[in-house]
The first five atom37 places (N, CA, C, CB, O) and aatype in JSON, in Angstrom:
{
  "aatype": [20, 20, 20, 20, 20, 20, 20, 20, 20, 20, 20, 20, 20, 20, 20, 20, 20, 20, 20, 20, 20, 20, 20, 20, 20, 20, 20, 20, 20, 20, 20, 20, 20, 20, 20, 20, 20, 20, 20, 20, 20, 20, 20, 20, 20, 20, 20, 20, 20, 20, 20, 20, 20, 20, 20, 20, 20, 20, 20, 20, 20, 20, 20, 20, 20, 20, 20, 20, 20, 20, 20, 20, 20, 20, 20, 20, 20, 20, 20, 20, 20, 20, 20, 20, 20, 20, 20, 20, 20, 20, 20, 20, 20, 20, 20, 20, 20, 20, 20, 20, 20, 20, 20, 20, 20, 20, 20, 20, 20, 20, 20, 20, 20, 20, 20, 20, 20, 20, 20, 20, 20, 20, 20, 20, 20, 20, 20, 20, 20, 20, 20, 20, 20, 20, 20],
  "atom_mask": [
    [1, 1, 1, 1, 1],
    [1, 1, 1, 1, 1],
    [1, 1, 1, 1, 1],
    [1, 1, 1, 1, 1],
    [1, 1, 1, 1, 1],
    [1, 1, 1, 1, 1],
    [1, 1, 1, 1, 1],
    [1, 1, 1, 1, 1],
    [1, 1, 1, 1, 1],
    [1, 1, 1, 1, 1],
    [1, 1, 1, 1, 1],
    [1, 1, 1, 1, 1],
    [1, 1, 1, 1, 1],
    [1, 1, 1, 1, 1],
    [1, 1, 1, 1, 1],
    [1, 1, 1, 1, 1],
    [1, 1, 1, 1, 1],
    [1, 1, 1, 1, 1],
    [1, 1, 1, 1, 1],
    [1, 1, 1, 1, 1],
    [1, 1, 1, 1, 1],
    [1, 1, 1, 1, 1],
    [1, 1, 1, 1, 1],
    [1, 1, 1, 1, 1],
    [1, 1, 1, 1, 1],
    [1, 1, 1, 1, 1],
    [1, 1, 1, 1, 1],
    [1, 1, 1, 1, 1],
    [1, 1, 1, 1, 1],
    [1, 1, 1, 1, 1],
    [1, 1, 1, 1, 1],
    [1, 1, 1, 1, 1],
    [1, 1, 1, 1, 1],
    [1, 1, 1, 1, 1],
    [1, 1, 1, 1, 1],
    [1, 1, 1, 1, 1],
    [1, 1, 1, 1, 1],
    [1, 1, 1, 1, 1],
    [1, 1, 1, 1, 1],
    [1, 1, 1, 1, 1],
    [1, 1, 1, 1, 1],
    [1, 1, 1, 1, 1],
    [1, 1, 1, 1, 1],
    [1, 1, 1, 1, 1],
    [1, 1, 1, 1, 1],
    [1, 1, 1, 1, 1],
    [1, 1, 1, 1, 1],
    [1, 1, 1, 1, 1],
    [1, 1, 1, 1, 1],
    [1, 1, 1, 1, 1],
    [1, 1, 1, 1, 1],
    [1, 1, 1, 1, 1],
    [1, 1, 1, 1, 1],
    [1, 1, 1, 1, 1],
    [1, 1, 1, 1, 1],
    [1, 1, 1, 1, 1],
    [1, 1, 1, 1, 1],
    [1, 1, 1, 1, 1],
    [1, 1, 1, 1, 1],
    [1, 1, 1, 1, 1],
    [1, 1, 1, 1, 1],
    [1, 1, 1, 1, 1],
    [1, 1, 1, 1, 1],
    [1, 1, 1, 1, 1],
    [1, 1, 1, 1, 1],
    [1, 1, 1, 1, 1],
    [1, 1, 1, 1, 1],
    [1, 1, 1, 1, 1],
    [1, 1, 1, 1, 1],
    [1, 1, 1, 1, 1],
    [1, 1, 1, 1, 1],
    [1, 1, 1, 1, 1],
    [1, 1, 1, 1, 1],
    [1, 1, 1, 1, 1],
    [1, 1, 1, 1, 1],
    [1, 1, 1, 1, 1],
    [1, 1, 1, 1, 1],
    [1, 1, 1, 1, 1],
    [1, 1, 1, 1, 1],
    [1, 1, 1, 1, 1],
    [1, 1, 1, 1, 1],
    [1, 1, 1, 1, 1],
    [1, 1, 1, 1, 1],
    [1, 1, 1, 1, 1],
    [1, 1, 1, 1, 1],
    [1, 1, 1, 1, 1],
    [1, 1, 1, 1, 1],
    [1, 1, 1, 1, 1],
    [1, 1, 1, 1, 1],
    [1, 1, 1, 1, 1],
    [1, 1, 1, 1, 1],
    [1, 1, 1, 1, 1],
    [1, 1, 1, 1, 1],
    [1, 1, 1, 1, 1],
    [1, 1, 1, 1, 1],
    [1, 1, 1, 1, 1],
    [1, 1, 1, 1, 1],
    [1, 1, 1, 1, 1],
    [1, 1, 1, 1, 1],
    [1, 1, 1, 1, 1],
    [1, 1, 1, 1, 1],
    [1, 1, 1, 1, 1],
    [1, 1, 1, 1, 1],
    [1, 1, 1, 1, 1],
    [1, 1, 1, 1, 1],
    [1, 1, 1, 1, 1],
    [1, 1, 1, 1, 1],
    [1, 1, 1, 1, 1],
    [1, 1, 1, 1, 1],
    [1, 1, 1, 1, 1],
    [1, 1, 1, 1, 1],
    [1, 1, 1, 1, 1],
    [1, 1, 1, 1, 1],
    [1, 1, 1, 1, 1],
    [1, 1, 1, 1, 1],
    [1, 1, 1, 1, 1],
    [1, 1, 1, 1, 1],
    [1, 1, 1, 1, 1],
    [1, 1, 1, 1, 1],
    [1, 1, 1, 1, 1],
    [1, 1, 1, 1, 1],
    [1, 1, 1, 1, 1],
    [1, 1, 1, 1, 1],
    [1, 1, 1, 1, 1],
    [1, 1, 1, 1, 1],
    [1, 1, 1, 1, 1],
    [1, 1, 1, 1, 1],
    [1, 1, 1, 1, 1],
    [1, 1, 1, 1, 1],
    [1, 1, 1, 1, 1],
    [1, 1, 1, 1, 1],
    [1, 1, 1, 1, 1],
    [1, 1, 1, 1, 1],
    [1, 1, 1, 1, 1],
    [1, 1, 1, 1, 1]
  ],
  "atom_positions": [
    [[0.65, -1.23, -0.07], [0.04, 0.21, -0.3], [0.84, 1.28, -0.24], [-0.94, 0.54, 0.6], [1.81, 1.34, 0.51]],
    [[0.53, 2.1, -0.93], [1.76, 2.98, -1.08], [0.98, 4.54, -0.66], [2.53, 2.87, -2.91], [1.59, 5.4, -0.02]],
    [[-0.39, 4.72, -1.14], [-1.05, 6.18, -0.67], [-1.09, 6.45, 0.5], [-2.32, 6.42, -0.97], [-1.61, 5.81, 1.41]],
    [[-0.43, 7.62, 0.53], [-0.32, 8.02, 2.03], [-1.4, 8.56, 2.56], [0.67, 8.92, 2.3], [-1.21, 9.0, 3.7]],
    [[-2.51, 8.69, 2.12], [-3.82, 9.03, 2.5], [-4.59, 7.88, 2.91], [-4.5, 9.72, 1.46], [-5.28, 7.95, 3.93]],
    [[-4.54, 6.82, 2.23], [-5.05, 5.36, 2.58], [-4.26, 4.94, 3.8], [-4.81, 4.24, 1.31], [-4.85, 4.63, 4.84]],
    [[-2.8, 4.91, 3.67], [-2.07, 4.62, 4.97], [-2.51, 5.4, 6.43], [-0.58, 5.0, 4.66], [-2.36, 4.98, 7.58]],
    [[-2.95, 6.35, 6.08], [-3.21, 7.52, 7.13], [-4.56, 7.02, 7.58], [-3.23, 9.22, 6.48], [-4.81, 6.82, 8.77]],
    [[-5.4, 6.83, 6.66], [-6.92, 6.41, 7.08], [-6.49, 4.88, 8.07], [-8.15, 6.02, 5.32], [-6.97, 4.67, 9.19]],
    [[-5.81, 4.22, 7.57], [-5.68, 2.85, 8.21], [-5.39, 2.86, 9.62], [-4.63, 2.06, 7.56], [-5.94, 2.16, 10.47]],
    [[-4.12, 4.04, 9.88], [-3.86, 4.27, 11.3], [-4.87, 5.15, 12.1], [-2.55, 4.9, 11.41], [-4.91, 5.13, 13.33]],
    [[-5.58, 5.82, 11.41], [-6.62, 6.49, 12.3], [-7.78, 5.57, 12.46], [-7.13, 7.88, 11.71], [-8.32, 5.68, 13.56]],
    [[-8.32, 4.67, 11.65], [-9.41, 3.82, 11.93], [-9.0, 3.17, 13.2], [-9.73, 2.81, 10.78], [-9.56, 3.24, 14.29]],
    [[-7.88, 2.51, 12.85], [-7.05, 1.36, 13.92], [-6.94, 2.23, 15.5], [-5.03, 0.92, 13.17], [-6.84, 1.67, 16.59]],
    [[-6.98, 3.54, 15.32], [-6.63, 4.32, 16.56], [-8.26, 4.46, 17.25], [-5.77, 6.01, 16.13], [-8.56, 4.39, 18.45]],
    [[-9.2, 4.68, 16.05], [-10.66, 5.02, 16.81], [-11.15, 3.52, 17.21], [-11.96, 5.92, 15.65], [-12.02, 3.39, 18.07]],
    [[-10.52, 2.27, 16.49], [-11.14, 1.08, 17.03], [-10.93, 0.84, 18.77], [-10.47, -0.16, 16.17], [-11.71, 0.23, 19.51]],
    [[-9.93, 1.38, 19.08], [-9.71, 1.14, 20.1], [-9.94, 2.38, 21.57], [-8.52, 0.66, 19.76], [-9.59, 2.51, 22.74]],
    [[-10.61, 2.94, 20.72], [-11.32, 4.54, 21.42], [-9.94, 5.44, 22.08], [-12.71, 4.14, 23.11], [-9.89, 5.87, 23.23]],
    [[-8.86, 5.59, 21.0], [-8.1, 6.8, 21.15], [-8.49, 7.9, 21.27], [-7.44, 6.98, 20.4], [-9.44, 8.27, 20.57]],
    [[-7.87, 8.79, 22.21], [-8.72, 10.28, 22.23], [-7.18, 11.28, 21.84], [-9.69, 10.77, 24.28], [-6.0, 10.94, 21.98]],
    [[-7.77, 12.62, 21.31], [-7.03, 13.55, 21.16], [-6.45, 12.91, 19.64], [-6.04, 13.83, 22.48], [-5.24, 12.74, 19.69]],
    [[-6.81, 12.69, 18.88], [-5.79, 12.33, 17.41], [-5.45, 13.27, 16.82], [-6.33, 11.56, 16.26], [-6.33, 13.95, 16.31]],
    [[-4.35, 13.58, 16.68], [-4.05, 14.43, 15.55], [-3.09, 14.35, 14.54], [-3.84, 15.4, 15.93], [-1.99, 13.96, 14.94]],
    [[-3.18, 14.59, 13.42], [-2.18, 14.39, 12.29], [-1.26, 15.49, 11.55], [-2.91, 13.86, 11.29], [-1.76, 16.42, 10.91]],
    [[-0.04, 15.31, 11.69], [0.55, 16.46, 11.08], [1.36, 15.97, 9.79], [1.49, 17.23, 12.14], [1.71, 14.8, 9.62]],
    [[1.56, 16.84, 9.04], [2.37, 16.91, 7.77], [4.1, 17.3, 8.27], [1.59, 18.26, 6.67], [4.57, 18.27, 8.85]],
    [[4.66, 16.18, 7.8], [5.97, 16.61, 8.25], [7.17, 16.62, 7.35], [6.31, 15.83, 9.27], [8.34, 16.58, 7.72]],
    [[6.63, 16.7, 5.85], [7.68, 16.75, 4.99], [8.4, 17.59, 4.62], [7.47, 16.45, 4.21], [9.23, 17.4, 3.73]],
    [[8.19, 19.05, 5.42], [9.13, 20.17, 5.28], [9.73, 20.35, 6.31], [8.66, 21.31, 4.93], [10.13, 21.48, 6.58]],
    [[9.93, 19.31, 7.1], [10.66, 19.06, 8.48], [11.45, 18.03, 8.27], [9.79, 18.75, 9.7], [12.48, 18.17, 8.94]],
    [[11.45, 17.03, 7.64], [12.23, 16.1, 7.52], [11.91, 15.03, 6.19], [12.22, 15.51, 8.83], [10.83, 15.04, 5.59]],
    [[13.06, 14.12, 5.86], [12.8, 13.67, 4.42], [12.63, 12.38, 4.69], [13.9, 13.91, 3.32], [12.49, 11.61, 3.75]],
    [[12.6, 11.85, 6.21], [12.73, 10.41, 6.6], [11.0, 10.12, 6.58], [13.66, 10.14, 8.31], [10.83, 9.05, 5.99]],
    [[10.15, 10.49, 6.87], [8.59, 10.5, 6.75], [7.78, 11.51, 6.43], [8.07, 10.21, 7.77], [8.24, 12.62, 6.19]],
    [[6.62, 11.27, 6.38], [5.43, 12.63, 5.86], [4.62, 12.83, 6.81], [4.38, 12.39, 4.55], [4.28, 13.98, 7.09]],
    [[4.16, 11.76, 7.48], [3.37, 12.23, 8.6], [3.43, 11.76, 9.96], [2.21, 12.07, 8.31], [3.64, 10.57, 10.19]],
    [[3.27, 12.6, 10.91], [3.17, 12.36, 12.22], [1.78, 12.17, 12.92], [3.82, 13.34, 12.76], [0.93, 13.06, 12.92]],
    [[1.62, 11.0, 13.49], [0.02, 11.03, 14.16], [0.43, 10.89, 15.64], [-1.18, 9.58, 13.61], [1.33, 10.15, 16.05]],
    [[-0.38, 11.74, 16.43], [-0.03, 11.73, 17.93], [-1.65, 11.43, 18.61], [0.79, 13.43, 18.48], [-2.67, 12.06, 18.32]],
    [[-1.54, 10.29, 19.59], [-2.86, 10.01, 20.07], [-2.69, 9.8, 21.4], [-3.53, 8.9, 19.45], [-1.71, 9.24, 21.86]],
    [[-3.91, 10.38, 22.27], [-3.4, 10.02, 23.69], [-4.65, 8.44, 24.11], [-3.66, 11.83, 25.01], [-5.76, 8.23, 23.63]],
    [[-3.8, 7.55, 25.24], [-4.64, 6.86, 25.63], [-4.78, 7.18, 27.5], [-4.22, 5.42, 25.06], [-4.12, 7.93, 28.22]],
    [[-6.01, 6.19, 27.83], [-6.23, 6.87, 29.35], [-5.82, 5.82, 30.38], [-7.93, 7.33, 29.68], [-6.22, 5.63, 31.53]],
    [[-5.07, 5.29, 29.77], [-4.06, 4.12, 30.55], [-3.01, 3.34, 29.66], [-5.02, 2.87, 31.21], [-3.03, 3.21, 28.43]],
    [[-1.97, 2.8, 30.66], [-0.6, 2.29, 29.66], [-1.29, 1.15, 28.99], [1.01, 1.68, 30.57], [-0.78, 0.77, 27.93]],
    [[-2.75, 0.34, 29.59], [-2.84, -0.76, 28.92], [-3.37, -0.4, 27.75], [-3.49, -1.72, 29.53], [-3.13, -1.08, 26.76]],
    [[-4.2, 0.75, 27.67], [-4.82, 1.37, 26.2], [-3.46, 1.88, 25.31], [-6.03, 2.93, 26.53], [-3.53, 1.45, 24.16]],
    [[-2.68, 2.41, 25.47], [-1.82, 2.82, 24.79], [-1.24, 1.32, 24.11], [-0.89, 3.76, 25.66], [-1.26, 1.09, 22.9]],
    [[-0.76, 0.39, 25.11], [-0.11, -0.75, 24.21], [-1.12, -1.27, 23.27], [0.46, -1.99, 25.07], [-0.79, -1.66, 22.15]],
    [[-2.51, -1.31, 23.75], [-3.57, -1.89, 22.81], [-3.47, -1.08, 21.67], [-5.06, -1.91, 23.36], [-3.25, -1.61, 20.58]],
    [[-3.63, 0.3, 21.8], [-3.7, 1.32, 20.62], [-2.32, 0.83, 19.63], [-3.56, 3.15, 21.28], [-2.59, 0.71, 18.44]],
    [[-1.08, 0.59, 19.99], [-0.24, 0.24, 19.32], [-0.1, -0.76, 18.71], [0.43, 0.34, 19.74], [0.46, -0.75, 17.61]],
    [[-0.65, -2.08, 19.37], [-0.74, -3.45, 19.01], [-1.83, -3.63, 17.73], [-1.18, -4.3, 20.37], [-1.56, -4.42, 16.82]],
    [[-3.03, -2.86, 17.72], [-3.83, -2.54, 16.96], [-3.49, -2.13, 15.69], [-4.41, -1.84, 17.47], [-3.82, -2.65, 14.62]],
    [[-2.66, -0.94, 15.94], [-2.21, -0.22, 14.75], [-1.22, -1.05, 13.69], [-1.47, 1.06, 15.28], [-1.21, -1.12, 12.46]],
    [[-0.35, -1.68, 14.76], [0.49, -2.82, 13.85], [-0.44, -3.77, 13.12], [1.48, -3.81, 14.81], [-0.23, -3.97, 11.93]],
    [[-1.36, -4.32, 13.68], [-1.93, -5.27, 13.19], [-2.88, -4.95, 12.02], [-2.48, -5.85, 14.18], [-3.01, -5.77, 11.11]],
    [[-3.42, -4.02, 12.04], [-4.3, -3.18, 11.16], [-3.03, -2.96, 9.93], [-5.0, -1.53, 12.05], [-3.56, -3.34, 8.89]],
    [[-2.02, -2.64, 9.73], [-1.14, -1.87, 9.15], [-0.64, -3.38, 8.49], [-0.11, -0.78, 10.17], [-0.7, -3.46, 7.26]],
    [[-0.24, -4.35, 9.12], [0.44, -5.5, 8.35], [-0.82, -5.89, 7.52], [1.14, -6.84, 9.35], [-0.72, -5.98, 6.3]],
    [[-2.09, -6.15, 8.2], [-3.08, -6.53, 7.22], [-3.26, -5.98, 5.86], [-4.16, -6.36, 7.76], [-3.55, -6.6, 4.84]],
    [[-3.04, -4.66, 6.01], [-3.44, -3.76, 4.77], [-2.12, -3.48, 3.84], [-4.09, -2.23, 5.32], [-2.07, -2.72, 2.87]],
    [[-1.23, -4.17, 4.32], [0.04, -4.41, 3.45], [0.99, -3.63, 3.85], [-0.1, -4.18, 2.04], [2.06, -3.84, 3.27]],
    [[0.99, -2.64, 4.8], [2.03, -1.6, 5.12], [2.89, -2.23, 6.13], [1.41, -0.22, 5.65], [2.49, -2.98, 7.02]],
    [[4.45, -1.78, 5.88], [5.5, -2.15, 6.41], [5.68, -1.75, 8.05], [6.49, -1.62, 5.54], [5.58, -0.56, 8.34]],
    [[5.86, -2.44, 8.8], [6.06, -1.8, 10.26], [7.76, -1.86, 10.36], [5.16, -2.84, 11.68], [8.3, -2.95, 10.49]],
    [[8.42, -0.85, 10.31], [9.63, -0.64, 10.32], [10.18, -1.13, 12.03], [9.81, 0.94, 9.8], [10.99, -2.01, 12.33]],
    [[9.48, -0.29, 12.84], [10.09, -0.51, 14.14], [8.85, 0.21, 15.22], [11.79, 0.29, 14.2], [8.1, 1.17, 15.1]],
    [[9.06, -0.66, 16.15], [8.4, -0.1, 17.22], [8.74, -0.52, 18.72], [7.09, -0.34, 16.97], [9.16, -1.62, 19.07]],
    [[8.4, 0.83, 19.71], [9.33, 0.34, 20.95], [7.87, 1.2, 21.87], [11.54, 1.15, 21.1], [6.89, 1.83, 21.47]],
    [[8.4, 0.79, 23.27], [7.87, 1.57, 24.59], [6.53, 0.48, 24.84], [7.36, 3.56, 24.26], [5.63, 0.72, 25.64]],
    [[6.56, -0.19, 24.37], [5.6, -1.38, 25.24], [5.45, -1.75, 26.49], [5.81, -2.48, 24.95], [4.5, -2.06, 27.21]],
    [[6.89, -1.63, 26.61], [7.41, -2.23, 28.14], [6.65, -1.57, 29.26], [9.09, -1.9, 28.47], [6.2, -2.13, 30.25]],
    [[6.56, -0.11, 28.89], [6.14, 0.42, 29.97], [4.68, 1.02, 29.64], [7.17, 1.41, 30.46], [3.93, 1.33, 30.57]],
    [[4.28, 1.17, 28.3], [3.02, 1.63, 27.46], [2.74, 3.43, 27.92], [1.46, 0.45, 27.98], [1.59, 3.87, 27.99]],
    [[3.85, 4.21, 28.17], [3.66, 5.73, 28.77], [3.71, 6.26, 27.42], [4.91, 6.44, 29.93], [3.15, 7.34, 27.2]],
    [[4.32, 5.62, 26.45], [4.84, 6.4, 25.23], [5.51, 5.25, 24.19], [6.05, 7.62, 25.75], [6.7, 4.95, 24.16]],
    [[4.52, 4.74, 23.38], [4.52, 3.7, 22.36], [4.77, 4.34, 21.04], [3.21, 2.9, 22.33], [4.0, 5.18, 20.57]],
    [[5.61, 4.03, 20.6], [6.25, 4.68, 18.97], [6.12, 3.55, 17.95], [8.14, 5.15, 18.97], [6.65, 2.45, 18.05]],
    [[5.32, 3.98, 16.92], [5.47, 2.61, 15.56], [6.12, 3.57, 14.69], [3.76, 1.76, 14.66], [6.0, 4.79, 14.75]],
    [[6.87, 2.85, 13.82], [7.46, 3.4, 12.62], [7.02, 2.98, 11.19], [8.79, 3.14, 12.72], [7.87, 2.28, 10.63]],
    [[6.06, 3.2, 10.56], [5.51, 2.77, 9.51], [6.21, 3.08, 8.04], [4.26, 3.26, 9.62], [5.87, 2.73, 6.91]],
    [[7.07, 3.7, 8.41], [7.64, 4.29, 7.11], [7.4, 6.16, 6.87], [6.78, 3.35, 5.81], [7.92, 7.21, 7.23]],
    [[6.51, 5.78, 6.22], [5.42, 7.32, 5.76], [5.39, 7.91, 6.58], [3.93, 7.36, 5.4], [5.55, 9.13, 6.59]],
    [[5.04, 6.87, 7.96], [3.97, 7.5, 9.06], [4.57, 7.08, 10.25], [2.33, 6.94, 8.99], [4.92, 5.9, 10.3]],
    [[4.8, 7.89, 11.36], [5.15, 7.81, 12.58], [3.97, 8.06, 13.3], [6.21, 8.61, 12.88], [3.18, 8.98, 13.1]],
    [[3.89, 7.01, 14.34], [2.74, 7.03, 15.44], [3.25, 7.02, 16.75], [1.79, 5.84, 15.36], [3.94, 6.13, 17.24]],
    [[2.78, 8.3, 17.41], [3.0, 8.2, 18.77], [1.61, 8.03, 19.81], [3.79, 9.46, 19.08], [0.7, 8.85, 19.84]],
    [[1.66, 6.98, 20.52], [0.52, 6.69, 21.52], [1.15, 7.18, 22.94], [0.07, 4.96, 21.54], [2.21, 6.8, 23.44]],
    [[0.29, 8.04, 23.44], [1.1, 8.42, 24.75], [0.06, 8.69, 25.8], [2.1, 9.8, 24.58], [-1.11, 8.88, 25.5]],
    [[0.4, 8.69, 26.74], [-0.08, 8.83, 28.03], [-0.2, 10.86, 27.85], [1.26, 7.96, 29.41], [0.58, 11.55, 27.19]],
    [[-1.37, 11.35, 28.62], [-1.66, 12.51, 28.43], [-0.54, 13.25, 29.21], [-3.04, 12.75, 28.78], [-0.03, 14.2, 28.6]],
    [[0.0, 12.93, 30.62], [0.86, 13.76, 30.97], [2.38, 13.74, 30.31], [0.85, 13.62, 32.27], [3.15, 14.69, 30.42]],
    [[2.69, 12.56, 29.65], [3.84, 12.31, 29.03], [3.76, 13.14, 27.83], [4.07, 10.88, 28.79], [4.81, 13.65, 27.43]],
    [[2.54, 13.37, 27.1], [2.4, 13.97, 25.69], [2.44, 15.57, 26.31], [0.76, 13.43, 24.71], [3.25, 16.27, 25.7]],
    [[1.91, 16.09, 27.1], [1.98, 17.41, 27.6], [3.4, 17.86, 27.81], [1.24, 17.51, 28.85], [3.87, 18.9, 27.37]],
    [[4.17, 16.73, 28.69], [5.5, 17.23, 28.72], [6.12, 17.17, 27.54], [6.27, 16.64, 29.6], [6.78, 18.2, 27.48]],
    [[6.28, 16.54, 26.58], [7.17, 16.16, 25.54], [6.6, 17.05, 24.62], [7.23, 14.64, 25.12], [7.4, 17.39, 23.75]],
    [[5.73, 17.44, 24.54], [4.68, 18.38, 23.61], [5.27, 18.42, 22.18], [4.52, 20.09, 24.21], [5.87, 19.35, 21.65]],
    [[5.0, 17.31, 21.72], [5.46, 16.98, 20.13], [4.67, 17.89, 19.19], [5.11, 15.31, 19.64], [5.13, 18.17, 18.08]],
    [[3.33, 18.43, 19.69], [3.08, 18.98, 18.88], [3.4, 20.31, 18.6], [2.23, 18.75, 18.86], [2.8, 20.96, 17.73]],
    [[4.35, 20.77, 19.32], [5.21, 22.24, 19.14], [6.3, 21.54, 18.14], [6.04, 23.06, 20.86], [6.7, 22.24, 17.21]],
    [[6.74, 20.38, 18.27], [7.38, 20.17, 17.14], [7.16, 20.01, 15.73], [7.79, 19.46, 17.35], [7.5, 20.63, 14.72]],
    [[6.41, 18.87, 16.01], [5.65, 18.7, 14.44], [4.52, 19.35, 13.89], [5.17, 17.46, 14.25], [4.24, 19.28, 12.69]],
    [[3.85, 20.01, 14.75], [2.59, 20.66, 14.63], [1.78, 21.92, 13.84], [2.53, 20.86, 15.62], [0.6, 22.29, 13.76]],
    [[3.14, 22.4, 13.26], [2.73, 23.4, 12.5], [1.86, 23.35, 10.91], [3.92, 23.98, 12.4], [1.34, 24.27, 10.26]],
    [[1.95, 21.98, 10.67], [1.0, 21.74, 9.73], [0.24, 20.97, 9.83], [1.3, 21.56, 8.83], [0.38, 20.04, 9.03]],
    [[-0.64, 20.91, 10.53], [-2.07, 19.93, 10.62], [-2.47, 19.52, 9.6], [-3.26, 20.47, 11.1], [-2.43, 20.33, 8.67]],
    [[-2.94, 18.34, 9.34], [-3.43, 17.52, 8.17], [-5.09, 17.31, 8.38], [-2.57, 15.97, 8.12], [-5.53, 16.5, 9.2]],
    [[-5.87, 18.09, 7.6], [-7.49, 17.94, 7.73], [-7.83, 16.24, 7.8], [-8.35, 18.73, 6.19], [-7.56, 15.59, 6.79]],
    [[-8.28, 15.69, 8.7], [-8.72, 14.13, 8.28], [-10.17, 14.25, 9.18], [-7.41, 12.6, 8.9], [-10.41, 15.12, 10.02]],
    [[-10.98, 13.24, 8.82], [-12.49, 13.25, 9.29], [-12.13, 12.09, 10.27], [-13.88, 12.93, 8.01], [-11.59, 11.03, 9.96]],
    [[-12.64, 12.59, 11.83], [-12.46, 11.85, 12.85], [-13.89, 11.7, 13.7], [-11.3, 12.45, 13.61], [-14.81, 12.52, 13.72]],
    [[-13.82, 10.67, 14.25], [-15.12, 10.59, 15.22], [-15.29, 11.68, 16.42], [-15.08, 9.16, 15.94], [-14.28, 11.9, 17.09]],
    [[-16.12, 12.15, 16.65], [-16.14, 13.19, 17.93], [-15.42, 13.28, 18.83], [-17.02, 13.18, 18.61], [-14.8, 14.29, 19.18]],
    [[-15.4, 11.67, 19.54], [-15.08, 11.44, 20.65], [-13.32, 11.27, 20.46], [-15.98, 10.23, 21.18], [-12.54, 11.43, 21.4]],
    [[-12.93, 10.95, 19.15], [-11.7, 11.07, 18.61], [-10.87, 12.12, 19.25], [-11.83, 11.3, 17.27], [-9.77, 11.96, 19.78]],
    [[-11.62, 13.28, 19.12], [-10.8, 14.53, 19.04], [-10.76, 15.39, 20.48], [-11.43, 15.45, 17.84], [-10.23, 16.48, 20.7]],
    [[-11.66, 14.37, 21.53], [-11.57, 15.0, 22.69], [-10.25, 14.81, 23.46], [-12.64, 14.61, 23.42], [-9.65, 13.74, 23.33]],
    [[-9.68, 15.93, 24.37], [-8.75, 15.72, 25.07], [-8.78, 14.89, 26.24], [-8.39, 16.69, 25.29], [-9.85, 14.9, 26.84]],
    [[-7.79, 14.12, 26.75], [-7.87, 13.28, 27.68], [-7.91, 14.14, 28.83], [-6.87, 12.32, 27.65], [-7.33, 15.2, 28.59]],
    [[-8.43, 14.07, 30.13], [-8.7, 14.92, 31.42], [-7.32, 14.37, 32.06], [-10.33, 14.56, 32.4], [-7.12, 13.15, 32.03]],
    [[-6.46, 15.15, 32.6], [-5.49, 14.78, 33.26], [-4.87, 15.72, 34.21], [-4.7, 14.36, 32.46], [-5.09, 16.92, 34.04]],
    [[-4.12, 15.34, 35.2], [-3.38, 16.28, 36.07], [-2.03, 16.58, 35.36], [-3.14, 15.67, 37.56], [-1.39, 15.76, 34.71]],
    [[-1.71, 17.81, 35.57], [-0.53, 18.53, 35.32], [0.65, 17.9, 35.63], [-0.53, 19.68, 35.94], [0.87, 17.56, 36.79]],
    [[1.61, 17.64, 34.55], [2.58, 16.61, 35.11], [3.55, 17.37, 36.16], [3.5, 15.89, 33.85], [3.84, 18.56, 36.13]],
    [[3.93, 16.51, 37.0], [4.62, 16.56, 38.08], [6.28, 16.1, 37.98], [3.83, 15.76, 38.99], [6.64, 14.98, 37.64]],
    [[6.95, 16.92, 38.24], [8.52, 16.55, 37.52], [9.17, 16.21, 39.08], [9.53, 18.23, 36.44], [9.32, 17.07, 39.94]],
    [[9.54, 14.7, 39.27], [9.93, 14.2, 40.24], [11.49, 14.52, 41.01], [9.71, 13.03, 39.86], [12.43, 13.73, 41.01]],
    [[11.48, 15.86, 41.63], [12.72, 16.4, 41.92], [13.97, 14.92, 42.63], [12.27, 17.82, 43.18], [15.17, 14.8, 42.36]],
    [[13.34, 14.24, 43.31], [14.22, 13.33, 43.99], [15.13, 12.3, 42.95], [13.27, 12.46, 44.98], [15.98, 11.51, 43.37]],
    [[14.83, 12.46, 41.71], [15.23, 11.49, 40.59], [16.79, 12.19, 40.11], [13.89, 11.47, 39.18], [17.59, 11.57, 39.42]],
    [[17.04, 13.66, 40.66], [17.84, 14.44, 40.33], [19.25, 14.63, 41.06], [17.17, 15.39, 40.29], [20.26, 15.2, 40.65]],
    [[18.98, 13.94, 42.34], [19.86, 13.91, 43.16], [21.34, 13.02, 42.87], [19.14, 13.52, 44.21], [22.22, 13.01, 43.73]]
  ]
}
């Protein structure tokens, strides 16, 4: 499967299947030649972010997309899936807020059709940095 829009739809549909929230898609072609799209989505638990990632991987393979790499399933706080033309970040809300990938990749949002519940931000507590780790 080569058509970027079809690949993008596979990823979005997979995320929506498992109730991912606050799904955002960004065009990254002007920032890097490595991939064309960045997809960022939030899950409400580590279990859900892992489920999001495994569902994306299964759907991608089923649709003839190559999965180049995936990492982060051990903690489930931030799971990254590299599909070649598309890089997907499945993140816990506090991790997403802390790393703020939208600031890096988000200057060219891609208009995509999403279910209303997929656009809702996840309610979360502000990120608290643990000072004791720095000793």
